[in-house]
Tab-separated table of C-alpha atoms and ligand atoms in Angstrom:
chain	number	residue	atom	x	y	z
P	1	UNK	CA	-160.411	116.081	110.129
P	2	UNK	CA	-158.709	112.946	108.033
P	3	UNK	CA	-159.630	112.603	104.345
P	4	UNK	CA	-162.101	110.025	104.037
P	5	UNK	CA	-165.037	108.180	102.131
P	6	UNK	CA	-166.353	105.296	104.679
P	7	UNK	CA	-169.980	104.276	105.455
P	8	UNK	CA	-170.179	105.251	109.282
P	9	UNK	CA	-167.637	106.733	111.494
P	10	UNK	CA	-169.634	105.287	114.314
P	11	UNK	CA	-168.873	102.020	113.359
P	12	UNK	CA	-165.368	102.779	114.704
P	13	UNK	CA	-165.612	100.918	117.893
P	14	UNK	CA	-167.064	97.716	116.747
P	15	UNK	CA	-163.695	97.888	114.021
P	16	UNK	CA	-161.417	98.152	116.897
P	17	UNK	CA	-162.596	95.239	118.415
P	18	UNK	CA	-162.368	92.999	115.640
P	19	UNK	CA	-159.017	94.211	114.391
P	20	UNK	CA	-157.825	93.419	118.301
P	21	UNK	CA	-159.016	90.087	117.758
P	22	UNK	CA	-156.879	89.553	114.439
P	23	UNK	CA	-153.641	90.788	116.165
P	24	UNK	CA	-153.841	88.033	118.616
P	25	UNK	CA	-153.139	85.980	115.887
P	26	UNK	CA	-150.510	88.301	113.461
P	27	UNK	CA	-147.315	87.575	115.963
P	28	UNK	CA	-145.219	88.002	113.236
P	29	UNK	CA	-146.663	91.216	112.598
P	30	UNK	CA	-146.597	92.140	116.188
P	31	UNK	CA	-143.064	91.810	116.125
P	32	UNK	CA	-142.003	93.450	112.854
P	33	UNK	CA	-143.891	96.582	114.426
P	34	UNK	CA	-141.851	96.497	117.745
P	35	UNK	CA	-138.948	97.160	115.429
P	36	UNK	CA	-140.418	99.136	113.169
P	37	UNK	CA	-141.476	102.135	116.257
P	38	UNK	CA	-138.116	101.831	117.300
P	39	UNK	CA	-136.068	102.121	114.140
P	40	UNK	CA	-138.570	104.306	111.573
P	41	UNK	CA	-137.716	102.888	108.664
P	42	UNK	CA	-140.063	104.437	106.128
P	43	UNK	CA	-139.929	107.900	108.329
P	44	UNK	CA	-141.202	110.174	105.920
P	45	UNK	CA	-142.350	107.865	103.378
P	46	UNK	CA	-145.991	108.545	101.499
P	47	UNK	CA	-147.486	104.816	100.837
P	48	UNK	CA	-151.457	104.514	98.831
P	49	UNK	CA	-152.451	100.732	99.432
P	50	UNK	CA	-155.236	99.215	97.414
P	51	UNK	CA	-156.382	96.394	99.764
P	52	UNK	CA	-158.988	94.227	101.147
P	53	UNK	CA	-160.403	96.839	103.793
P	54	UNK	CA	-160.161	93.913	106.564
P	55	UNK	CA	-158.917	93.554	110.193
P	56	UNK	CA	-155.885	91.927	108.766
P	57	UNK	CA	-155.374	94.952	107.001
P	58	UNK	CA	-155.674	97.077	109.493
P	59	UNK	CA	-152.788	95.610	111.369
P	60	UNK	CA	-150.643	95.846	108.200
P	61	UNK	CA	-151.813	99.385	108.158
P	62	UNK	CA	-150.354	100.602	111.461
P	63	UNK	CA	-147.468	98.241	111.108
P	64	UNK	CA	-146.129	100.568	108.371
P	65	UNK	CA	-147.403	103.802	110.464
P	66	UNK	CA	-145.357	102.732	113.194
P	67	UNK	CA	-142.654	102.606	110.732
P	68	UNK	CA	-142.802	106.128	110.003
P	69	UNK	CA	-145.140	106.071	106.933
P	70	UNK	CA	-148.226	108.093	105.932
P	71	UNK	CA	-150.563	105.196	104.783
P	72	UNK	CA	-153.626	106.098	102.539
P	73	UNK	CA	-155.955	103.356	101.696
P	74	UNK	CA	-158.718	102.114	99.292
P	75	UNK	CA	-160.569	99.318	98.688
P	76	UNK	CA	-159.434	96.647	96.033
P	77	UNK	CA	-162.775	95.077	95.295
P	78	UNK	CA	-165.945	96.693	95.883
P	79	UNK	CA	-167.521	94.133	97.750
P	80	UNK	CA	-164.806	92.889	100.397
P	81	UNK	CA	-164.434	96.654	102.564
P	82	UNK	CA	-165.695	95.747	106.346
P	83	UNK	CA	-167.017	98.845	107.054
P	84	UNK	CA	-166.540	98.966	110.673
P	85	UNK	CA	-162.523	98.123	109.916
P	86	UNK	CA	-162.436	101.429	107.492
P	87	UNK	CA	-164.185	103.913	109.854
P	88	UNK	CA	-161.728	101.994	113.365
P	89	UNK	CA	-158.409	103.421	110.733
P	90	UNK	CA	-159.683	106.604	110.327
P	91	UNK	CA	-160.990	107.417	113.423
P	92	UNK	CA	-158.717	105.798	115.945
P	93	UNK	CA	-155.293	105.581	113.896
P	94	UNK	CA	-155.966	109.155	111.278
P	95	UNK	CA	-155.469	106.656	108.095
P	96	UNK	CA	-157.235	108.376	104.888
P	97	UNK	CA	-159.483	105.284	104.324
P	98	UNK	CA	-161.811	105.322	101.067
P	99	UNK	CA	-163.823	102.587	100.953
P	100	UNK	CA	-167.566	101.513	101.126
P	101	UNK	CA	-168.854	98.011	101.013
P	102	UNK	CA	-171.112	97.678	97.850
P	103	UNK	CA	-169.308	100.750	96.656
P	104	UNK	CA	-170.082	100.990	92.604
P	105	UNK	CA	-167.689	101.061	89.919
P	106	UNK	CA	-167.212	104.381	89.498
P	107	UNK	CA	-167.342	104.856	93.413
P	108	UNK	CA	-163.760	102.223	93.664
P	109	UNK	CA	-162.100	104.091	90.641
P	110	UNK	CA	-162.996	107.426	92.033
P	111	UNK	CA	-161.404	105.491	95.593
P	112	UNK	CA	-157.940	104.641	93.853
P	113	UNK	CA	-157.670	107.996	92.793
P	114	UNK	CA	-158.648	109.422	96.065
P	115	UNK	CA	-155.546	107.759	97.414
P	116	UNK	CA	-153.713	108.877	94.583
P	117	UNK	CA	-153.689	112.439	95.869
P	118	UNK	CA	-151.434	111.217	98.098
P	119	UNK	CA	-148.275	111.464	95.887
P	120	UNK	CA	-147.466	107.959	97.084
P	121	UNK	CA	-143.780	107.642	96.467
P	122	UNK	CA	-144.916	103.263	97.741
P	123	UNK	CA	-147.691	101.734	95.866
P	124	UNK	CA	-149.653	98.370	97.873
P	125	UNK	CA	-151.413	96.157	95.548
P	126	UNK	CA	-154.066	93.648	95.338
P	127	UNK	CA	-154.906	92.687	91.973
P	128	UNK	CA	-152.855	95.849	90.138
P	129	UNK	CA	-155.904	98.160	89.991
P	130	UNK	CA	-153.703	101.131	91.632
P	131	UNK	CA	-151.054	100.366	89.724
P	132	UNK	CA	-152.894	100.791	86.259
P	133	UNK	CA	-155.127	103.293	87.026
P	134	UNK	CA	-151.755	105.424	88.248
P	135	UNK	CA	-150.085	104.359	84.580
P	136	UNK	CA	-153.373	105.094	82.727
P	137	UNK	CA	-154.761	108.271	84.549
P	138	UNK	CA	-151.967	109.561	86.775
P	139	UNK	CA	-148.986	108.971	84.571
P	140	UNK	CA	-147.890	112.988	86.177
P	141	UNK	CA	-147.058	111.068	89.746
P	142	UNK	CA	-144.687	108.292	88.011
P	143	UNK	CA	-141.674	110.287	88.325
P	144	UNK	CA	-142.393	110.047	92.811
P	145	UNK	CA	-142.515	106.502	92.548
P	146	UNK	CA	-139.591	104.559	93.841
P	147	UNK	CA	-141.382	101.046	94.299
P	148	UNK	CA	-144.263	99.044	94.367
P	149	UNK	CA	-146.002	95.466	96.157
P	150	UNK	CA	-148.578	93.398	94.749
P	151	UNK	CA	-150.521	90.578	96.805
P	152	UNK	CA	-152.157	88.395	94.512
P	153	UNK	CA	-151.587	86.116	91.619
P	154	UNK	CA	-153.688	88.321	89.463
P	155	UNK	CA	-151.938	91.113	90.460
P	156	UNK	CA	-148.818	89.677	89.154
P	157	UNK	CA	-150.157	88.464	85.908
P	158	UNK	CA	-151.439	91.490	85.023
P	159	UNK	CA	-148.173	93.608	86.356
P	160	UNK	CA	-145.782	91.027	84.235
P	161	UNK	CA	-147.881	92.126	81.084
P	162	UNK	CA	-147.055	95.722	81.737
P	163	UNK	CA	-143.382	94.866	82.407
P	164	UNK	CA	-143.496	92.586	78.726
P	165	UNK	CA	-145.270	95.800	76.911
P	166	UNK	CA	-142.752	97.835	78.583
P	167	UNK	CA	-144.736	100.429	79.874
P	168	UNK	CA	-144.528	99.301	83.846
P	169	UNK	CA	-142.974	102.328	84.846
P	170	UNK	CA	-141.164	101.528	88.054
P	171	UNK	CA	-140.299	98.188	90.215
P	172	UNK	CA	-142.554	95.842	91.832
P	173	UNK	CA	-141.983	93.203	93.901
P	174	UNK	CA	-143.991	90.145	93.370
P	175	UNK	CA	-145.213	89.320	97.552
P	176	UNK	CA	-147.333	86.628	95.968
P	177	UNK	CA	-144.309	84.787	94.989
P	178	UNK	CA	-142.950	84.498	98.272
P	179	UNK	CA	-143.188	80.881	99.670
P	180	UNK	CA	-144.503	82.394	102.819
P	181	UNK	CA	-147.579	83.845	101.271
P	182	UNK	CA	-148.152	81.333	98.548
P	183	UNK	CA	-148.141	78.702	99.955
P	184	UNK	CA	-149.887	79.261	103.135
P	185	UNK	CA	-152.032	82.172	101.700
P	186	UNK	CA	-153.274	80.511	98.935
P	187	UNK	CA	-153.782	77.150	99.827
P	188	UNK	CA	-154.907	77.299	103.635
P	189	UNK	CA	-156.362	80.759	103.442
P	190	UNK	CA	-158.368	80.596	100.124
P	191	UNK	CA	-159.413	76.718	101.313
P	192	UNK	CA	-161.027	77.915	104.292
P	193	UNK	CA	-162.414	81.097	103.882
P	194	UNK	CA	-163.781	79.900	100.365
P	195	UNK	CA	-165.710	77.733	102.062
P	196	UNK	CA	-166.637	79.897	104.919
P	197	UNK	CA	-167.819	82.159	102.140
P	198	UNK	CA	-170.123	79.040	100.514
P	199	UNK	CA	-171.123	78.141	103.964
P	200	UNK	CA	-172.067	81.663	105.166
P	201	UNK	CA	-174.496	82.888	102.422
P	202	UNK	CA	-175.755	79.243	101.598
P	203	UNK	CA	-176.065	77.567	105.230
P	204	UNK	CA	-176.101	74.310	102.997
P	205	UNK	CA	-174.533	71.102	104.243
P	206	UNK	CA	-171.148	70.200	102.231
P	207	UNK	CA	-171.420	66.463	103.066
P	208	UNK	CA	-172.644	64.173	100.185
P	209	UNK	CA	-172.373	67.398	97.571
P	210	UNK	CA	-170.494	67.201	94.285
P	211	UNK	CA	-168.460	69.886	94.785
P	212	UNK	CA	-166.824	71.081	91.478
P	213	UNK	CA	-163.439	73.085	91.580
P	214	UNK	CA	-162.161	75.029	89.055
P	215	UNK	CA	-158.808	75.462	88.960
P	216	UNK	CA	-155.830	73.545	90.466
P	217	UNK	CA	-153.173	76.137	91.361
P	218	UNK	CA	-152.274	76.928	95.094
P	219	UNK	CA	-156.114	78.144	95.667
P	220	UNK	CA	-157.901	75.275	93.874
P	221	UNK	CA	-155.641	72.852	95.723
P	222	UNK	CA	-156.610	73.908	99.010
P	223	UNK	CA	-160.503	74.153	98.198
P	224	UNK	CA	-160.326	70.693	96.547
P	225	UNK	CA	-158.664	69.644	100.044
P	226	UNK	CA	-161.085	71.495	102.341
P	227	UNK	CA	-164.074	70.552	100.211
P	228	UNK	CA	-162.950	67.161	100.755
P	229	UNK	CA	-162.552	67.479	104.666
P	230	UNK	CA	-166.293	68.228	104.361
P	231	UNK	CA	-167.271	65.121	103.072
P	232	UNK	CA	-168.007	66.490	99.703
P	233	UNK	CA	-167.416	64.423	96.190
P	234	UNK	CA	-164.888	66.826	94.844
P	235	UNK	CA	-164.369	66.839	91.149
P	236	UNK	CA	-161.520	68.976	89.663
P	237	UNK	CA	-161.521	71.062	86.214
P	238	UNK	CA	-158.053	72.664	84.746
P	239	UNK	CA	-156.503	73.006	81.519
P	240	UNK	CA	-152.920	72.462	82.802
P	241	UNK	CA	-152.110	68.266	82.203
P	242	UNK	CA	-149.686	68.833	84.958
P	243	UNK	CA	-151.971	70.225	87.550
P	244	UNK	CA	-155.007	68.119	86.147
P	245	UNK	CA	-152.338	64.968	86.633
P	246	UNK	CA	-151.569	66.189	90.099
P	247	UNK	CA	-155.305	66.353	91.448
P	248	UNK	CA	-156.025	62.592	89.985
P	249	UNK	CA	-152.921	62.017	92.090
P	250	UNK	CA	-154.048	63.831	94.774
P	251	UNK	CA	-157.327	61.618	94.604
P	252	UNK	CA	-159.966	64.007	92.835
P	253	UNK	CA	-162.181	62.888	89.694
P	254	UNK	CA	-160.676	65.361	86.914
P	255	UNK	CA	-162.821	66.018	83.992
P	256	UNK	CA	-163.685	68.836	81.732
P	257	UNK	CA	-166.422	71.796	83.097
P	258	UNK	CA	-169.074	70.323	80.076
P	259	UNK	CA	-169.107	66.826	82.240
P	260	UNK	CA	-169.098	68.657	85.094
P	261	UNK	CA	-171.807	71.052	84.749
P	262	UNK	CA	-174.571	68.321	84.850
P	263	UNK	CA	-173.681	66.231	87.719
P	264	UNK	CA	-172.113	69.508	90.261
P	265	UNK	CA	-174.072	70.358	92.954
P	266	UNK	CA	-171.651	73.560	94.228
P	267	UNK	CA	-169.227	75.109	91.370
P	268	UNK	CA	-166.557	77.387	92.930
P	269	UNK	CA	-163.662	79.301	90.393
P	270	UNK	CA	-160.530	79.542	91.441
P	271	UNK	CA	-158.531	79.657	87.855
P	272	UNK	CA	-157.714	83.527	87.416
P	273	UNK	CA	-159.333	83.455	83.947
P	274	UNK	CA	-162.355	84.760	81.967
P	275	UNK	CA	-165.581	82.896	81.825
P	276	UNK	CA	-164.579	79.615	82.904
P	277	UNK	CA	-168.589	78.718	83.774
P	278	UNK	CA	-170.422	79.864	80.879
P	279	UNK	CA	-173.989	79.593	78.570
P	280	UNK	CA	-173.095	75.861	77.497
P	281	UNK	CA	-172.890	74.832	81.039
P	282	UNK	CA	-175.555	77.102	82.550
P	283	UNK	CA	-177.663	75.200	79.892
P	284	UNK	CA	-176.637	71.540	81.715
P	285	UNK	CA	-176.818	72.510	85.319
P	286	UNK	CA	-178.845	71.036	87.490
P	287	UNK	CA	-181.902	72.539	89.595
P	288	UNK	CA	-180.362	74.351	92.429
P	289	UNK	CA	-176.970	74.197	91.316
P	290	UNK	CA	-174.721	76.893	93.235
P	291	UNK	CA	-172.048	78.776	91.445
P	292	UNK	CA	-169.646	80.836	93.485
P	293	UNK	CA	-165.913	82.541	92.325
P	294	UNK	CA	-163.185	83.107	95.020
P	295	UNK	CA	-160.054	84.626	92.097
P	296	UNK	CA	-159.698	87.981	91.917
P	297	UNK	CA	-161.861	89.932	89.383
P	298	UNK	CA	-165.741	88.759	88.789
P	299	UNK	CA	-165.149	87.653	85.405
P	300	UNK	CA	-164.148	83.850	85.773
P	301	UNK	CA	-168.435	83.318	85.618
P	302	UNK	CA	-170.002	84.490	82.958
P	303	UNK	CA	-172.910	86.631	84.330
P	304	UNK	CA	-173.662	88.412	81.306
P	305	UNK	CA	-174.496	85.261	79.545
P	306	UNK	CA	-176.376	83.740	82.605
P	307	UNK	CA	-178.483	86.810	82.715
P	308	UNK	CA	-179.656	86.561	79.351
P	309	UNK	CA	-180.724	82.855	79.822
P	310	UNK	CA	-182.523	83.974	82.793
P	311	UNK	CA	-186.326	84.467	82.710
P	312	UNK	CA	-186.811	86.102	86.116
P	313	UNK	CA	-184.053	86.884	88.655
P	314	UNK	CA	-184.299	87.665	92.716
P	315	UNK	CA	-182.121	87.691	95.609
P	316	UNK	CA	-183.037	84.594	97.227
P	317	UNK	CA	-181.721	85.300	100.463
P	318	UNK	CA	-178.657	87.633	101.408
P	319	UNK	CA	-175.812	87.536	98.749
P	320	UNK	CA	-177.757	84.550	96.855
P	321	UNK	CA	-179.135	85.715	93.572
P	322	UNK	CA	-181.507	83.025	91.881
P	323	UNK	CA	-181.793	82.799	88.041
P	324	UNK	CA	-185.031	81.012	87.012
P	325	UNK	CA	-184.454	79.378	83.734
P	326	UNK	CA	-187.340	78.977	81.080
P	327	UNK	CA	-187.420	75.254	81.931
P	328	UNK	CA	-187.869	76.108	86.003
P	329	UNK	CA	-184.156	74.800	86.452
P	330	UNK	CA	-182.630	77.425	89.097
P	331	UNK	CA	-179.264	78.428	89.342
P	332	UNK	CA	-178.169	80.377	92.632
P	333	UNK	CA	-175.531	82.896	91.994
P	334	UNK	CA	-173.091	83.958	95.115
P	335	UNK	CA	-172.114	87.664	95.607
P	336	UNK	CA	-172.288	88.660	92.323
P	337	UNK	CA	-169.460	86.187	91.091
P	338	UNK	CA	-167.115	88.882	93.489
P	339	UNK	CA	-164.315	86.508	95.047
P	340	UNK	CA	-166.876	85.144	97.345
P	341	UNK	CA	-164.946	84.358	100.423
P	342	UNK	CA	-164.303	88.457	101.139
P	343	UNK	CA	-167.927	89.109	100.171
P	344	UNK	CA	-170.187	86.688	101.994
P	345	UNK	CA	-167.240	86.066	104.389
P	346	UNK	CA	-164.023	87.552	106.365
P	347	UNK	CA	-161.406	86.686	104.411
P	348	UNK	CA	-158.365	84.677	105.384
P	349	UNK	CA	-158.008	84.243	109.050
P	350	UNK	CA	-155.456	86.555	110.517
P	351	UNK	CA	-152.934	83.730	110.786
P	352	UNK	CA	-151.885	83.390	107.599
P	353	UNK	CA	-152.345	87.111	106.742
P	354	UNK	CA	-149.824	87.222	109.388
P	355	UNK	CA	-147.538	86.272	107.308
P	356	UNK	CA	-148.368	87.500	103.378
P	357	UNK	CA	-148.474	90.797	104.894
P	358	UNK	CA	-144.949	90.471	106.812
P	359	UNK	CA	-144.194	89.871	103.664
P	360	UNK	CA	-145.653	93.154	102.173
P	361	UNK	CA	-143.802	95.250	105.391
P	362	UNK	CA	-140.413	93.880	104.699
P	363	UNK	CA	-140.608	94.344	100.931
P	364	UNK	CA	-141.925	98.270	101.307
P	365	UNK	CA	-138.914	98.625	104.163
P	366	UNK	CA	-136.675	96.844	101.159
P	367	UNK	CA	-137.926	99.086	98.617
P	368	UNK	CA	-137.712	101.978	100.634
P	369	UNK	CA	-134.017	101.505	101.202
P	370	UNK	CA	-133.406	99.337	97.355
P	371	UNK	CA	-135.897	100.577	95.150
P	372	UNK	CA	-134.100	103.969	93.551
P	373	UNK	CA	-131.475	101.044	92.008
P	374	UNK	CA	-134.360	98.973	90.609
P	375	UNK	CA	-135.121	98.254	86.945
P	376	UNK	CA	-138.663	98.737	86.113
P	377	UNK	CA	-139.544	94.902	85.993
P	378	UNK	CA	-141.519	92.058	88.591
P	379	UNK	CA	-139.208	90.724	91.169
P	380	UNK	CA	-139.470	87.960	93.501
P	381	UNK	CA	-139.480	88.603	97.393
P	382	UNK	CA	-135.948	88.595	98.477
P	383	UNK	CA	-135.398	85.094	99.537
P	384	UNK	CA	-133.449	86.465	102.881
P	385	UNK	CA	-136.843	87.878	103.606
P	386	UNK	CA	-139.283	84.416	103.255
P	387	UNK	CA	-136.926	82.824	105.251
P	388	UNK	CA	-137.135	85.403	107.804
P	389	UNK	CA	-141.055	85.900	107.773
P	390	UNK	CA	-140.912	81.256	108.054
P	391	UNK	CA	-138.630	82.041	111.253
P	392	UNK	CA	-140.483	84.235	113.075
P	393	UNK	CA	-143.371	82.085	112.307
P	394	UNK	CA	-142.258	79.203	113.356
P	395	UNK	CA	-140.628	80.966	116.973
P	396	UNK	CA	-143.923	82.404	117.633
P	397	UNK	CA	-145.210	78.609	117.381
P	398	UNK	CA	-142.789	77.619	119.795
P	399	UNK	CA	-141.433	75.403	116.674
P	400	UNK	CA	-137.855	74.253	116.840
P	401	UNK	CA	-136.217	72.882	114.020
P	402	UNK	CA	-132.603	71.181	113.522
P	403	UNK	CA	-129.599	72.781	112.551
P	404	UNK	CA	-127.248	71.367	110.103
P	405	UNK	CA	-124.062	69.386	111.294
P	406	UNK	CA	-120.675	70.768	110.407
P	407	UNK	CA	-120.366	67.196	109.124
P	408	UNK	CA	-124.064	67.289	107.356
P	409	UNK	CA	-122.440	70.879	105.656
P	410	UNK	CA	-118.995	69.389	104.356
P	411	UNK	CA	-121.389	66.500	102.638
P	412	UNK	CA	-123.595	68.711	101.000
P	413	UNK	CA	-120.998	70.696	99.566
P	414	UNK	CA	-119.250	67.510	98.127
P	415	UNK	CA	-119.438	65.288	95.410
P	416	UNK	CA	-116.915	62.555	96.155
P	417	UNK	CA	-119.494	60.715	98.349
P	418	UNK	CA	-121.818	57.905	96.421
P	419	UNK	CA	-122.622	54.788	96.546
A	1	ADE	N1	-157.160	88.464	101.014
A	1	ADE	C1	-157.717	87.327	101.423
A	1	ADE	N2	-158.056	87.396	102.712
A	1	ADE	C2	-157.722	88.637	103.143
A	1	ADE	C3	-157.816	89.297	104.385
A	1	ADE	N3	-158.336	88.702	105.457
A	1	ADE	N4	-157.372	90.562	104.445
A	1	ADE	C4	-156.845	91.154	103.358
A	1	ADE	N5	-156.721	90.587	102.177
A	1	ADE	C5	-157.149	89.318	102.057
């Protein structure tokens, strides 16, 4: 019997299926687990992932089995676990899965340290959860540790903290800050399932709405661009001039979240930060006014605050929770303020999960052989590794691209030529 906390075992067959479906489109993956059976590089090695419970991760999941590894995994939000995914790993691949969509908070702490008890000597990330719980509460299994990944922006933030207190306790490498995840990840992935997310609880039409982003870094960008696709007014809020400069360049009305608040029609978060929707503009919002996060931890929306304005609450329909206001305004709140495009949707599409998590299997199969030599800081993904994860990529798109000339070399290397 496999160690496990999932909703329904018999679910199992309907999580095959769907994870089938995403490996169609994870040929990167595919091919790093070809050589993974054959040469078993983590043979042996003990790896507790913290991850979105999806059929992307599922494929990561028995990419590093087939590598040799004993994979445990948990959820890293309590809302994104697709329960039929959890119960397909443990029954049909014997993966210690504990996760439960909905799960409560003590449920997902009790989860990380479920997967703690598997003396990981490889921690997986996705928004550093693992990481500090196993600092805070399981400080005993540091000394096992020889690396750690982390997926997300958030992740990293949080992680670089630890490293500037000192107390991160062994290395990390950064997979968000490959150009391969990033930039793909981020932008295309966030853009569309964001809105798949909107689109799937609300059923409203984007067309013709003021669609108000918050935040202009990688995820922000691609919303703002996807939002536009729609046919959607999209209006941009940062506090970065360089960013806020980019997205008037970019051709978005810029202005702060107080101008915004009264004339947005759909509000999503994407800006990593705490309460970036709050009383002042709750107060200004219009009737019907949809507010929606997709960073990582529910706090970029102030609930707490919108709650107490509240007169009466319900759930409106499915993952739509409608605050009635003492002046009958009504503001519709999606999936809790959880990143809403893992709650009321799938997730990235498998195609560019192909990818951040090629990342994640070549930096555990680095760590595995580098780690032991690695100062307890944040590193970058080796940059031998993006480039090979942008290769395989581009091969499995039947993508060809030039190759410098010996001439093209000799002038890049030089400084004699001008004008
Ligand atoms: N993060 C965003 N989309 C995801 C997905 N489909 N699977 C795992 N993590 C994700």
């Amino acid at each position: 019997m496999v160690d496990c906390d999932v909703k329904d075992l018999g679910l199992a067959a309907r999580g095959a299926l769907r994870s089938a479906w995403a490996e169609r489109d994870m040929p990167v993956m595919r091919s790093i687990r070809e050589r993974f059976e054959r040469e078993q590089p983590l043979a042996g090695t003990k790896i507790a992932a913290c991850l979105h419970v999806t059929t992307e991760t599922a494929n990561l999941m028995r990419t590093l089995q087939a590598g040799g590894a004993d994979v445990w995994l948990c959820a890293s939000n309590p809302l994104s676990t697709q329960d039929d995914v959890a119960a397909d790993l443990v029954s049909n691949s014997r993966i210690p899965v504990f996760a439960i969509k909905g799960e409560d908070h003590t449920t997902y702490y009790n989860h990380i340290l479920a997967v703690l008890r598997a003396r990981p000597q490889i921690t997986m990330d996705d928004g550093a959860d693992l990481v500090s719980t196993l600092h805070s509460e399981s400080a005993d299994l540091l000394d096992d540790i020889v690396g750690g990944t982390e997926e997300t922006t958030t992740g990293v933030i949080r992680l670089r903290a630890m490293a500037a207190d000192g107390v991160l306790r062994y290395p990390i490498v950064a997979v968000n800050e490959a150009m391969t995840k990033h930039l793909f990840d981020n932008r295309y992935g966030t853009g569309q399932s964001t809105l798949d997310g909107v689109i799937r609880a609300t059923n409203v039409l984007i067309a013709g709405r003021v669609f108000v982003v918050a935040g202009y870094g990688w995820c922000g960008r691609g919303l703002a661009m996807r939002a536009k696709g729609h046919g959607a007014d999209v209006i941009v809020t940062e506090v970065d001039p360089l960013r806020a400069l980019e997205a008037v360049m970019d051709g978005f009305r810029v202005m702060t979240m107080g101008e915004a608040a009264p004339i947005g029609d759909i509000f999503v978060t994407a800006t990593g930060n705490i309460h970036v929707i709050r009383a002042e503009h709750f107060a200004e919002m219009k009737d019907g006014a949809i507010v929606a996060n997709t960073g990582h931890f529910n706090v970029e929306i102030d609930i707490p605050a919108l709650e107490d304005m509240a007169v009466s609450r319900r759930e409106a329909r499915e993952l739509v929770e409608e605050f009635l206001m003492s002046d009958g305004r009504r503001i519709h709140l999606l999936a809790e303020g959880r990143l809403v495009n893992l709650s009321a949707a799938e997730g990235h599409p498998a195609s560019v999960m192909d990818m951040s998590f090629a990342n994640q299997a070549l930096s555990v199969e680095y760590l595995v052989k580098n780690g032991a030599g690695l100062a307890p800081q944040v590193y970058d993904v080796p940059g031998d590794i993006d480039q090979t994860v942008a290769r395989l990529k581009l091969a499995a798109l039947e993508t060809d691209i030039d190759v410098l000339t010996p001439e093209q070399v000799e002038y890049l290397a030089g400084w004699q030529h001008g004008t």
